[in-house]
JSON list of C-alpha atoms in Angstrom, two decimals:
[
{"chain": "R", "resi": 263, "resn": "UNK", "atom": "CA", "xyz": [0.08, 0.11, -0.03]},
{"chain": "R", "resi": 264, "resn": "UNK", "atom": "CA", "xyz": [2.76, 2.49, 0.80]},
{"chain": "R", "resi": 265, "resn": "UNK", "atom": "CA", "xyz": [4.72, 1.87, -2.30]},
{"chain": "R", "resi": 266, "resn": "UNK", "atom": "CA", "xyz": [1.55, 1.91, -4.31]},
{"chain": "R", "resi": 267, "resn": "UNK", "atom": "CA", "xyz": [0.90, 5.62, -3.15]},
{"chain": "R", "resi": 268, "resn": "UNK", "atom": "CA", "xyz": [4.77, 6.46, -3.41]},
{"chain": "R", "resi": 269, "resn": "UNK", "atom": "CA", "xyz": [4.60, 7.40, 0.28]},
{"chain": "R", "resi": 270, "resn": "UNK", "atom": "CA", "xyz": [7.97, 5.77, 1.43]},
{"chain": "R", "resi": 271, "resn": "UNK", "atom": "CA", "xyz": [9.65, 9.01, 2.12]},
{"chain": "R", "resi": 272, "resn": "UNK", "atom": "CA", "xyz": [6.83, 10.32, 4.31]},
{"chain": "R", "resi": 273, "resn": "UNK", "atom": "CA", "xyz": [6.77, 7.50, 6.62]},
{"chain": "R", "resi": 274, "resn": "UNK", "atom": "CA", "xyz": [8.92, 7.20, 9.79]},
{"chain": "R", "resi": 275, "resn": "UNK", "atom": "CA", "xyz": [8.02, 3.54, 10.55]},
{"chain": "R", "resi": 276, "resn": "UNK", "atom": "CA", "xyz": [5.31, 1.30, 11.67]},
{"chain": "R", "resi": 277, "resn": "UNK", "atom": "CA", "xyz": [4.43, -0.16, 15.16]},
{"chain": "R", "resi": 278, "resn": "UNK", "atom": "CA", "xyz": [2.57, -2.93, 16.72]},
{"chain": "R", "resi": 279, "resn": "UNK", "atom": "CA", "xyz": [0.39, -3.56, 19.77]},
{"chain": "R", "resi": 280, "resn": "UNK", "atom": "CA", "xyz": [1.69, -6.90, 19.93]},
{"chain": "R", "resi": 281, "resn": "UNK", "atom": "CA", "xyz": [-1.76, -8.58, 19.73]},
{"chain": "R", "resi": 282, "resn": "UNK", "atom": "CA", "xyz": [-3.91, -9.97, 17.00]},
{"chain": "R", "resi": 283, "resn": "UNK", "atom": "CA", "xyz": [-7.51, -8.85, 16.33]},
{"chain": "R", "resi": 284, "resn": "UNK", "atom": "CA", "xyz": [-9.35, -11.74, 18.23]},
{"chain": "R", "resi": 285, "resn": "UNK", "atom": "CA", "xyz": [-7.22, -11.00, 21.26]},
{"chain": "R", "resi": 286, "resn": "UNK", "atom": "CA", "xyz": [-7.58, -7.17, 21.47]},
{"chain": "R", "resi": 287, "resn": "UNK", "atom": "CA", "xyz": [-10.82, -6.90, 23.98]},
{"chain": "R", "resi": 288, "resn": "UNK", "atom": "CA", "xyz": [-9.27, -9.31, 26.22]},
{"chain": "R", "resi": 289, "resn": "UNK", "atom": "CA", "xyz": [-6.03, -7.58, 26.65]},
{"chain": "R", "resi": 290, "resn": "UNK", "atom": "CA", "xyz": [-7.41, -3.82, 26.26]},
{"chain": "R", "resi": 291, "resn": "UNK", "atom": "CA", "xyz": [-5.20, -2.24, 28.80]},
{"chain": "R", "resi": 292, "resn": "UNK", "atom": "CA", "xyz": [-1.92, -3.93, 27.47]},
{"chain": "R", "resi": 293, "resn": "UNK", "atom": "CA", "xyz": [-3.07, -3.18, 23.69]},
{"chain": "R", "resi": 294, "resn": "UNK", "atom": "CA", "xyz": [-3.74, 0.66, 24.88]},
{"chain": "R", "resi": 295, "resn": "UNK", "atom": "CA", "xyz": [-0.22, 0.85, 26.63]},
{"chain": "R", "resi": 296, "resn": "UNK", "atom": "CA", "xyz": [1.63, -1.03, 23.96]},
{"chain": "R", "resi": 297, "resn": "UNK", "atom": "CA", "xyz": [0.02, 1.30, 21.40]},
{"chain": "R", "resi": 298, "resn": "UNK", "atom": "CA", "xyz": [0.91, 4.41, 23.03]},
{"chain": "R", "resi": 299, "resn": "UNK", "atom": "CA", "xyz": [4.60, 3.31, 23.56]},
{"chain": "R", "resi": 300, "resn": "UNK", "atom": "CA", "xyz": [4.82, 2.38, 20.03]},
{"chain": "R", "resi": 301, "resn": "UNK", "atom": "CA", "xyz": [3.60, 5.70, 18.85]},
{"chain": "R", "resi": 302, "resn": "UNK", "atom": "CA", "xyz": [5.88, 7.65, 21.24]},
{"chain": "R", "resi": 303, "resn": "UNK", "atom": "CA", "xyz": [8.70, 5.52, 19.80]},
{"chain": "R", "resi": 304, "resn": "UNK", "atom": "CA", "xyz": [7.74, 6.69, 16.31]},
{"chain": "R", "resi": 305, "resn": "UNK", "atom": "CA", "xyz": [7.34, 10.39, 17.37]},
{"chain": "R", "resi": 306, "resn": "UNK", "atom": "CA", "xyz": [10.88, 10.07, 18.90]},
{"chain": "R", "resi": 307, "resn": "UNK", "atom": "CA", "xyz": [11.87, 9.04, 15.34]},
{"chain": "R", "resi": 308, "resn": "UNK", "atom": "CA", "xyz": [10.28, 12.01, 13.77]},
{"chain": "R", "resi": 309, "resn": "UNK", "atom": "CA", "xyz": [6.83, 11.16, 13.24]},
{"chain": "R", "resi": 310, "resn": "UNK", "atom": "CA", "xyz": [4.53, 14.19, 13.07]},
{"chain": "R", "resi": 311, "resn": "UNK", "atom": "CA", "xyz": [1.23, 12.49, 12.90]},
{"chain": "R", "resi": 312, "resn": "UNK", "atom": "CA", "xyz": [0.03, 9.03, 13.95]},
{"chain": "R", "resi": 313, "resn": "UNK", "atom": "CA", "xyz": [-2.13, 7.30, 11.41]},
{"chain": "R", "resi": 314, "resn": "UNK", "atom": "CA", "xyz": [-3.49, 3.91, 12.94]},
{"chain": "R", "resi": 315, "resn": "UNK", "atom": "CA", "xyz": [-3.97, 1.06, 10.45]},
{"chain": "R", "resi": 316, "resn": "UNK", "atom": "CA", "xyz": [-7.58, -0.09, 10.33]},
{"chain": "R", "resi": 317, "resn": "UNK", "atom": "CA", "xyz": [-10.10, 0.77, 12.99]},
{"chain": "R", "resi": 318, "resn": "UNK", "atom": "CA", "xyz": [-10.02, -2.22, 15.49]},
{"chain": "R", "resi": 319, "resn": "UNK", "atom": "CA", "xyz": [-7.43, -0.24, 17.84]},
{"chain": "R", "resi": 320, "resn": "UNK", "atom": "CA", "xyz": [-8.49, 3.33, 17.08]},
{"chain": "R", "resi": 321, "resn": "UNK", "atom": "CA", "xyz": [-11.13, 4.34, 17.14]},
{"chain": "R", "resi": 322, "resn": "UNK", "atom": "CA", "xyz": [-12.68, 1.04, 18.46]},
{"chain": "R", "resi": 323, "resn": "UNK", "atom": "CA", "xyz": [-10.57, 0.29, 21.58]},
{"chain": "R", "resi": 324, "resn": "UNK", "atom": "CA", "xyz": [-8.54, 3.58, 21.97]},
{"chain": "R", "resi": 325, "resn": "UNK", "atom": "CA", "xyz": [-10.36, 6.96, 21.87]},
{"chain": "R", "resi": 326, "resn": "UNK", "atom": "CA", "xyz": [-8.48, 8.99, 19.22]},
{"chain": "R", "resi": 327, "resn": "UNK", "atom": "CA", "xyz": [-9.10, 12.28, 21.20]},
{"chain": "R", "resi": 328, "resn": "UNK", "atom": "CA", "xyz": [-7.54, 10.69, 24.62]},
{"chain": "R", "resi": 329, "resn": "UNK", "atom": "CA", "xyz": [-4.47, 9.37, 22.19]},
{"chain": "R", "resi": 330, "resn": "UNK", "atom": "CA", "xyz": [-4.05, 12.62, 20.63]},
{"chain": "R", "resi": 331, "resn": "UNK", "atom": "CA", "xyz": [-3.53, 14.22, 24.14]},
{"chain": "R", "resi": 332, "resn": "UNK", "atom": "CA", "xyz": [-1.36, 11.55, 25.39]},
{"chain": "R", "resi": 333, "resn": "UNK", "atom": "CA", "xyz": [0.99, 11.75, 22.16]},
{"chain": "R", "resi": 334, "resn": "UNK", "atom": "CA", "xyz": [0.94, 15.60, 21.80]},
{"chain": "R", "resi": 335, "resn": "UNK", "atom": "CA", "xyz": [0.46, 15.04, 17.85]},
{"chain": "R", "resi": 336, "resn": "UNK", "atom": "CA", "xyz": [-2.44, 14.64, 15.49]},
{"chain": "R", "resi": 337, "resn": "UNK", "atom": "CA", "xyz": [-3.99, 11.27, 15.41]},
{"chain": "R", "resi": 338, "resn": "UNK", "atom": "CA", "xyz": [-5.91, 10.56, 12.08]},
{"chain": "R", "resi": 339, "resn": "UNK", "atom": "CA", "xyz": [-7.97, 7.54, 12.72]},
{"chain": "R", "resi": 340, "resn": "UNK", "atom": "CA", "xyz": [-9.42, 5.42, 9.81]},
{"chain": "R", "resi": 341, "resn": "UNK", "atom": "CA", "xyz": [-13.05, 5.72, 10.31]},
{"chain": "R", "resi": 342, "resn": "UNK", "atom": "CA", "xyz": [-14.10, 9.19, 11.00]},
{"chain": "R", "resi": 343, "resn": "UNK", "atom": "CA", "xyz": [-11.45, 10.84, 8.89]},
{"chain": "R", "resi": 344, "resn": "UNK", "atom": "CA", "xyz": [-12.36, 9.42, 5.46]},
{"chain": "R", "resi": 345, "resn": "UNK", "atom": "CA", "xyz": [-16.03, 10.32, 6.23]},
{"chain": "R", "resi": 346, "resn": "UNK", "atom": "CA", "xyz": [-15.26, 13.85, 7.25]},
{"chain": "R", "resi": 347, "resn": "UNK", "atom": "CA", "xyz": [-12.86, 14.07, 4.19]},
{"chain": "R", "resi": 348, "resn": "UNK", "atom": "CA", "xyz": [-15.67, 12.83, 1.97]},
{"chain": "R", "resi": 349, "resn": "UNK", "atom": "CA", "xyz": [-18.22, 15.15, 3.23]},
{"chain": "R", "resi": 350, "resn": "UNK", "atom": "CA", "xyz": [-15.73, 18.19, 2.98]},
{"chain": "R", "resi": 351, "resn": "UNK", "atom": "CA", "xyz": [-14.86, 17.39, -0.83]},
{"chain": "R", "resi": 352, "resn": "UNK", "atom": "CA", "xyz": [-18.95, 17.02, -1.31]},
{"chain": "R", "resi": 353, "resn": "UNK", "atom": "CA", "xyz": [-19.63, 20.28, 0.54]},
{"chain": "R", "resi": 354, "resn": "UNK", "atom": "CA", "xyz": [-17.06, 22.07, -1.78]},
{"chain": "R", "resi": 355, "resn": "UNK", "atom": "CA", "xyz": [-18.93, 20.64, -4.91]},
{"chain": "R", "resi": 356, "resn": "UNK", "atom": "CA", "xyz": [-15.72, 18.61, -5.87]},
{"chain": "R", "resi": 357, "resn": "UNK", "atom": "CA", "xyz": [-15.99, 15.25, -7.43]},
{"chain": "R", "resi": 358, "resn": "UNK", "atom": "CA", "xyz": [-13.40, 12.58, -8.07]},
{"chain": "R", "resi": 359, "resn": "UNK", "atom": "CA", "xyz": [-10.63, 13.30, -10.80]},
{"chain": "R", "resi": 360, "resn": "UNK", "atom": "CA", "xyz": [-11.68, 11.92, -14.06]},
{"chain": "R", "resi": 361, "resn": "UNK", "atom": "CA", "xyz": [-7.98, 11.97, -14.76]},
{"chain": "R", "resi": 362, "resn": "UNK", "atom": "CA", "xyz": [-7.13, 9.42, -12.04]},
{"chain": "R", "resi": 363, "resn": "UNK", "atom": "CA", "xyz": [-10.52, 7.78, -12.19]},
{"chain": "R", "resi": 364, "resn": "UNK", "atom": "CA", "xyz": [-11.86, 7.87, -15.77]},
{"chain": "R", "resi": 365, "resn": "UNK", "atom": "CA", "xyz": [-15.29, 6.53, -16.42]},
{"chain": "R", "resi": 366, "resn": "UNK", "atom": "CA", "xyz": [-15.46, 2.84, -17.61]},
{"chain": "R", "resi": 367, "resn": "UNK", "atom": "CA", "xyz": [-16.26, 2.08, -21.22]},
{"chain": "R", "resi": 368, "resn": "UNK", "atom": "CA", "xyz": [-19.22, -0.02, -19.92]},
{"chain": "R", "resi": 369, "resn": "UNK", "atom": "CA", "xyz": [-20.60, 2.52, -17.38]},
{"chain": "R", "resi": 370, "resn": "UNK", "atom": "CA", "xyz": [-23.86, 4.41, -17.89]},
{"chain": "R", "resi": 371, "resn": "UNK", "atom": "CA", "xyz": [-23.90, 7.82, -19.70]}
]
């Protein structure tokens, strides 16, 4: 995904909470502490924003506002942010780029 979007030079690194999806709820406190520790490690390496992958940890088990307060950097969670971005673009009357996303030949006219 990072290579597809040519974002390698914008990423400091990746972290993990150390738990698989089925185990998150049973180990919530450890998940939160590990997540915070990993985020702080990334910030110490130069990260200016934390973007959790998926929604299982943040915002489901970790409140993004609380996390942002703990870390002192923006936290862009993957559930609300895309919805707000879509709403922003729609409110501006913008549509997807036909340069990047051309209409398909079989689509309706």
